[in-house]
Each structure stands twice: as structure tokens, then as C-alpha cells.
mmCIF file of C-alpha atoms and ligand atoms in Angstrom:
data_model
loop_
_atom_site.group_PDB
_atom_site.id
_atom_site.type_symbol
_atom_site.label_atom_id
_atom_site.label_comp_id
_atom_site.label_asym_id
_atom_site.label_seq_id
_atom_site.Cartn_x
_atom_site.Cartn_y
_atom_site.Cartn_z
ATOM 1 C CA UNK A 1 51.729 117.809 82.066
ATOM 2 C CA UNK A 2 51.703 118.019 78.768
ATOM 3 C CA UNK A 3 54.241 116.025 76.372
ATOM 4 C CA UNK A 4 55.639 118.932 74.488
ATOM 5 C CA UNK A 5 58.726 118.612 71.341
ATOM 6 C CA UNK A 6 59.311 122.383 72.587
ATOM 7 C CA UNK A 7 59.595 121.213 76.411
ATOM 8 C CA UNK A 8 62.799 121.926 77.646
ATOM 9 C CA UNK A 9 65.086 118.468 78.954
ATOM 10 C CA UNK A 10 66.181 118.518 82.709
ATOM 11 C CA UNK A 11 67.546 121.409 81.702
ATOM 12 C CA UNK A 12 69.089 121.654 85.554
ATOM 13 C CA UNK A 13 71.848 118.780 84.948
ATOM 14 C CA UNK A 14 72.447 119.725 80.949
ATOM 15 C CA UNK A 15 73.543 122.673 80.511
ATOM 16 C CA UNK A 16 73.325 123.387 75.963
ATOM 17 C CA UNK A 17 75.949 127.102 76.212
ATOM 18 C CA UNK A 18 79.373 126.659 76.204
ATOM 19 C CA UNK A 19 81.338 128.373 78.612
ATOM 20 C CA UNK A 20 80.929 126.278 82.144
ATOM 21 C CA UNK A 21 81.375 127.755 85.257
ATOM 22 C CA UNK A 22 85.218 126.673 86.511
ATOM 23 C CA UNK A 23 85.667 125.072 89.416
ATOM 24 C CA UNK A 24 87.279 123.247 92.148
ATOM 25 C CA UNK A 25 90.622 121.990 92.104
ATOM 26 C CA UNK A 26 92.283 120.737 88.676
ATOM 27 C CA UNK A 27 90.319 117.774 87.403
ATOM 28 C CA UNK A 28 92.864 114.777 86.571
ATOM 29 C CA UNK A 29 91.115 111.083 86.241
ATOM 30 C CA UNK A 30 91.957 109.222 89.515
ATOM 31 C CA UNK A 31 95.238 105.885 88.665
ATOM 32 C CA UNK A 32 92.627 103.204 87.549
ATOM 33 C CA UNK A 33 90.638 105.302 85.581
ATOM 34 C CA UNK A 34 93.624 106.928 83.499
ATOM 35 C CA UNK A 35 94.828 103.773 82.853
ATOM 36 C CA UNK A 36 91.277 102.982 81.414
ATOM 37 C CA UNK A 37 91.675 106.134 79.090
ATOM 38 C CA UNK A 38 94.368 104.746 78.319
ATOM 39 C CA UNK A 39 92.959 101.499 76.904
ATOM 40 C CA UNK A 40 90.185 103.067 75.397
ATOM 41 C CA UNK A 41 92.606 104.935 73.129
ATOM 42 C CA UNK A 42 93.843 102.436 71.669
ATOM 43 C CA UNK A 43 90.680 101.941 70.288
ATOM 44 C CA UNK A 44 90.979 104.315 67.452
ATOM 45 C CA UNK A 45 93.072 104.732 64.946
ATOM 46 C CA UNK A 46 96.278 108.045 66.096
ATOM 47 C CA UNK A 47 94.838 110.435 64.161
ATOM 48 C CA UNK A 48 91.616 109.649 64.851
ATOM 49 C CA UNK A 49 92.013 109.965 69.016
ATOM 50 C CA UNK A 50 89.212 112.048 69.566
ATOM 51 C CA UNK A 51 86.662 109.834 68.302
ATOM 52 C CA UNK A 52 87.413 108.392 72.141
ATOM 53 C CA UNK A 53 85.979 111.348 73.637
ATOM 54 C CA UNK A 54 82.327 109.614 75.135
ATOM 55 C CA UNK A 55 83.989 106.698 76.543
ATOM 56 C CA UNK A 56 86.480 109.676 77.832
ATOM 57 C CA UNK A 57 84.266 111.519 78.947
ATOM 58 C CA UNK A 58 81.664 108.552 80.772
ATOM 59 C CA UNK A 59 84.749 107.739 82.831
ATOM 60 C CA UNK A 60 84.529 111.686 83.778
ATOM 61 C CA UNK A 61 81.347 111.424 85.512
ATOM 62 C CA UNK A 62 81.112 108.326 86.826
ATOM 63 C CA UNK A 63 85.067 109.270 88.858
ATOM 64 C CA UNK A 64 82.603 113.542 89.604
ATOM 65 C CA UNK A 65 79.710 112.268 89.321
ATOM 66 C CA UNK A 66 78.512 115.207 86.578
ATOM 67 C CA UNK A 67 81.555 116.932 84.302
ATOM 68 C CA UNK A 68 83.032 120.193 85.161
ATOM 69 C CA UNK A 69 84.003 122.276 83.306
ATOM 70 C CA UNK A 70 87.344 121.375 85.061
ATOM 71 C CA UNK A 71 87.102 117.372 83.755
ATOM 72 C CA UNK A 72 86.156 119.295 80.213
ATOM 73 C CA UNK A 73 89.323 120.699 80.204
ATOM 74 C CA UNK A 74 91.129 117.376 81.115
ATOM 75 C CA UNK A 75 89.806 115.582 78.855
ATOM 76 C CA UNK A 76 90.125 117.950 75.631
ATOM 77 C CA UNK A 77 94.070 118.033 76.213
ATOM 78 C CA UNK A 78 94.158 114.391 77.101
ATOM 79 C CA UNK A 79 92.478 113.643 73.005
ATOM 80 C CA UNK A 80 94.617 116.649 71.727
ATOM 81 C CA UNK A 81 91.252 118.523 70.699
ATOM 82 C CA UNK A 82 89.237 122.154 71.954
ATOM 83 C CA UNK A 83 86.919 122.574 74.893
ATOM 84 C CA UNK A 84 85.148 123.982 72.564
ATOM 85 C CA UNK A 85 84.879 120.162 70.709
ATOM 86 C CA UNK A 86 84.449 118.161 74.354
ATOM 87 C CA UNK A 87 81.660 121.055 75.630
ATOM 88 C CA UNK A 88 80.288 120.179 72.491
ATOM 89 C CA UNK A 89 79.960 116.702 72.656
ATOM 90 C CA UNK A 90 78.562 117.005 76.782
ATOM 91 C CA UNK A 91 76.142 119.871 75.599
ATOM 92 C CA UNK A 92 74.630 117.947 72.787
ATOM 93 C CA UNK A 93 74.021 113.997 74.518
ATOM 94 C CA UNK A 94 71.855 114.076 77.618
ATOM 95 C CA UNK A 95 72.647 111.235 79.223
ATOM 96 C CA UNK A 96 76.300 113.842 80.453
ATOM 97 C CA UNK A 97 75.092 115.912 83.627
ATOM 98 C CA UNK A 98 76.489 119.455 84.148
ATOM 99 C CA UNK A 99 75.609 119.826 87.780
ATOM 100 C CA UNK A 100 75.339 117.062 90.206
ATOM 101 C CA UNK A 101 72.495 114.629 90.113
ATOM 102 C CA UNK A 102 71.349 112.575 93.204
ATOM 103 C CA UNK A 103 72.490 108.394 94.156
ATOM 104 C CA UNK A 104 69.466 107.645 91.615
ATOM 105 C CA UNK A 105 68.720 109.282 88.313
ATOM 106 C CA UNK A 106 64.753 108.351 86.790
ATOM 107 C CA UNK A 107 64.955 109.419 83.098
ATOM 108 C CA UNK A 108 61.103 108.570 81.422
ATOM 109 C CA UNK A 109 61.264 108.496 77.778
ATOM 110 C CA UNK A 110 58.299 110.459 76.710
ATOM 111 C CA UNK A 111 59.059 109.947 72.577
ATOM 112 C CA UNK A 112 55.616 108.876 70.716
ATOM 113 C CA UNK A 113 55.559 104.691 71.828
ATOM 114 C CA UNK A 114 56.501 104.928 75.632
ATOM 115 C CA UNK A 115 53.715 108.627 75.147
ATOM 116 C CA UNK A 116 51.374 106.358 73.749
ATOM 117 C CA UNK A 117 51.390 103.802 76.938
ATOM 118 C CA UNK A 118 51.292 106.004 79.480
ATOM 119 C CA UNK A 119 54.435 107.931 80.205
ATOM 120 C CA UNK A 120 53.051 110.796 81.346
ATOM 121 C CA UNK A 121 51.189 109.089 83.978
ATOM 122 C CA UNK A 122 54.299 107.216 84.750
ATOM 123 C CA UNK A 123 55.891 111.041 85.251
ATOM 124 C CA UNK A 124 52.833 111.540 87.148
ATOM 125 C CA UNK A 125 53.512 108.925 89.764
ATOM 126 C CA UNK A 126 56.835 109.679 90.341
ATOM 127 C CA UNK A 127 56.768 113.495 90.728
ATOM 128 C CA UNK A 128 53.508 112.597 93.018
ATOM 129 C CA UNK A 129 56.226 110.119 95.317
ATOM 130 C CA UNK A 130 59.116 111.733 95.191
ATOM 131 C CA UNK A 131 58.084 114.974 95.503
ATOM 132 C CA UNK A 132 59.829 116.772 93.216
ATOM 133 C CA UNK A 133 59.861 117.774 89.469
ATOM 134 C CA UNK A 134 61.153 116.592 86.002
ATOM 135 C CA UNK A 135 64.243 118.478 85.922
ATOM 136 C CA UNK A 136 65.257 118.452 89.495
ATOM 137 C CA UNK A 137 66.947 116.204 92.848
ATOM 138 C CA UNK A 138 65.671 115.711 95.756
ATOM 139 C CA UNK A 139 67.165 117.284 98.808
ATOM 140 C CA UNK A 140 68.603 113.959 100.663
ATOM 141 C CA UNK A 141 70.621 113.473 96.429
ATOM 142 C CA UNK A 142 68.768 110.199 95.941
ATOM 143 C CA UNK A 143 66.703 110.578 93.611
ATOM 144 C CA UNK A 144 66.678 112.592 90.075
ATOM 145 C CA UNK A 145 64.243 112.757 87.780
ATOM 146 C CA UNK A 146 64.017 113.558 84.198
ATOM 147 C CA UNK A 147 62.460 113.462 80.404
ATOM 148 C CA UNK A 148 64.455 111.702 77.295
ATOM 149 C CA UNK A 149 63.340 110.780 74.266
ATOM 150 C CA UNK A 150 63.250 107.406 72.467
ATOM 151 C CA UNK A 151 65.714 104.854 74.765
ATOM 152 C CA UNK A 152 65.936 102.424 72.514
ATOM 153 C CA UNK A 153 63.338 99.764 73.795
ATOM 154 C CA UNK A 154 59.897 100.882 71.892
ATOM 155 C CA UNK A 155 58.863 98.137 71.851
ATOM 156 C CA UNK A 156 58.578 97.548 75.946
ATOM 157 C CA UNK A 157 57.104 100.715 76.537
ATOM 158 C CA UNK A 158 56.949 103.063 78.391
ATOM 159 C CA UNK A 159 60.048 103.076 80.120
ATOM 160 C CA UNK A 160 62.412 104.220 82.986
ATOM 161 C CA UNK A 161 66.015 104.141 82.818
ATOM 162 C CA UNK A 162 67.410 103.906 86.761
ATOM 163 C CA UNK A 163 71.135 104.858 86.395
ATOM 164 C CA UNK A 164 72.459 102.084 83.948
ATOM 165 C CA UNK A 165 69.300 99.871 84.128
ATOM 166 C CA UNK A 166 65.851 100.232 81.773
ATOM 167 C CA UNK A 167 62.581 98.962 83.532
ATOM 168 C CA UNK A 168 60.693 98.425 81.231
ATOM 169 C CA UNK A 169 56.786 97.887 80.540
ATOM 170 C CA UNK A 170 56.215 99.789 84.042
ATOM 171 C CA UNK A 171 52.405 101.590 84.995
ATOM 172 C CA UNK A 172 51.750 104.220 86.731
ATOM 173 C CA UNK A 173 50.979 101.806 89.571
ATOM 174 C CA UNK A 174 54.667 100.366 89.720
ATOM 175 C CA UNK A 175 56.981 103.145 89.872
ATOM 176 C CA UNK A 176 55.846 103.089 93.859
ATOM 177 C CA UNK A 177 57.400 100.333 93.854
ATOM 178 C CA UNK A 178 59.913 100.623 92.523
ATOM 179 C CA UNK A 179 61.532 103.639 94.698
ATOM 180 C CA UNK A 180 60.414 101.770 98.382
ATOM 181 C CA UNK A 181 62.894 99.231 96.499
ATOM 182 C CA UNK A 182 65.936 101.669 95.621
ATOM 183 C CA UNK A 183 64.773 103.463 98.579
ATOM 184 C CA UNK A 184 65.051 100.029 100.066
ATOM 185 C CA UNK A 185 68.310 98.134 99.199
ATOM 186 C CA UNK A 186 69.874 99.855 96.919
ATOM 187 C CA UNK A 187 71.681 98.604 93.348
ATOM 188 C CA UNK A 188 69.839 95.245 94.131
ATOM 189 C CA UNK A 189 66.692 96.724 92.847
ATOM 190 C CA UNK A 190 68.257 97.073 89.761
ATOM 191 C CA UNK A 191 66.909 93.811 88.825
ATOM 192 C CA UNK A 192 64.523 91.973 86.248
ATOM 193 C CA UNK A 193 63.980 93.611 83.146
ATOM 194 C CA UNK A 194 66.090 95.180 82.614
ATOM 195 C CA UNK A 195 69.457 95.443 81.085
ATOM 196 C CA UNK A 196 73.371 97.675 81.916
ATOM 197 C CA UNK A 197 75.235 99.543 79.226
ATOM 198 C CA UNK A 198 78.163 97.845 78.557
ATOM 199 C CA UNK A 199 80.346 100.770 78.270
ATOM 200 C CA UNK A 200 83.533 100.176 80.378
ATOM 201 C CA UNK A 201 86.710 98.447 78.704
HETATM 202 S S1 LIG B 301 60.344 105.892 72.351
HETATM 203 FE FE1 LIG B 301 60.303 104.981 74.952
HETATM 204 S S2 LIG B 301 61.736 103.406 74.114
HETATM 205 FE FE2 LIG B 301 61.388 104.697 72.056
#
């Protein structure tokens, strides 16, 4: 395995083309998420309502697990923008998934500082441990493995992000314990050398 700028991201989860297929019943926020959305948009001037698209999409993804075409339509309608506007945002940011992912999404940074500190070997160790390749989810839908660009903690390379938690200074021999801990203790294993992203209202 080698790092290459043209290497595809987890294409199975991050669709870059427009016009996602409609699927299932219409998406609407839960009452709790609608209340959060209503509060979030108050942070922006009325004529800049569209600026709330990122937190609006995070709410949709937290609710459904990934971004559906119906969720894109709902967000577009609430913000008064087009579906294409929302799809462009979804396709630009790799943190939005357009297909179901596992309970734990492991994102290995492959950008230079992490690469020169052994990220490739960390990925190989995860591939061996999980039996899946980058861009895949295991059959139990517990783990999804992705390779991504800089996660913003370059001084603690190599970095593996598990859901919203940074696990820093990872070595190939560390990730086996990380996987075992996640299997045994679930979210409680997301502790220690990590931070939690504060993104909810
Ligand atoms: S290069 Fe990996 S976190 Fe920045």
C-alpha cells in the first residue's frame, strides 16, 4: 500500500457526484433536532441563513447515520437554498457520508506528517485486524475504515480519528488494543489522548 494524492477516499461513503438517489420516506428532523436547527439559524443574519448548512447537515447525519437525498432536500428547503447547493457541500467534505457506516468510523490521516510517522503501517495494521480495506465496513457494521487528509493534530502524528475522537501518536501495535477496547467497551474506549468535537448547539 502506498500513499498517493490521486488515491480515492472512501468512495463508498463519500459520493462526489450530484443527484443522490431518493430513498425511503421523506426525511424530517426529530422535534429535538428541529429545535436545535431553529436555534442554530438564529446565529446567522437572516440573509446568511445558508451559512448554517454545515451544522444542519451534521444534525441530519447524527439523526440518520448518513446523509440521504431526502435529508438534503429537507435541509435545502429549511435554508431556502437549492438541493444542488447542499449536495455540493456534502460532496466537498469527507466527514459527510452518503452511505451507511459502522458504529465506529476509523479515519486514518495520510497527509505528510502522519505519513512520515508511520500512518501507512497503522492503516495496514487496521486492515489486518479488521479484515476490511479502506473504504469498507465490516459485515457486523461495527467498523468503517477510511483514509483522510490532515485531521489538524499534525504534531501528534500519526492520528486516527474514531468518530469524533482523535487518537494521537498511534503505532501499528497500538491499534489492536484500540479495536479490542472498542469492541469490549464501546464509546467508553474513546478516552485518553483525544478531544471531542464541539459542534452541537
Ligand atoms: S498530517 Fe495528520 S493530522 Fe495533520
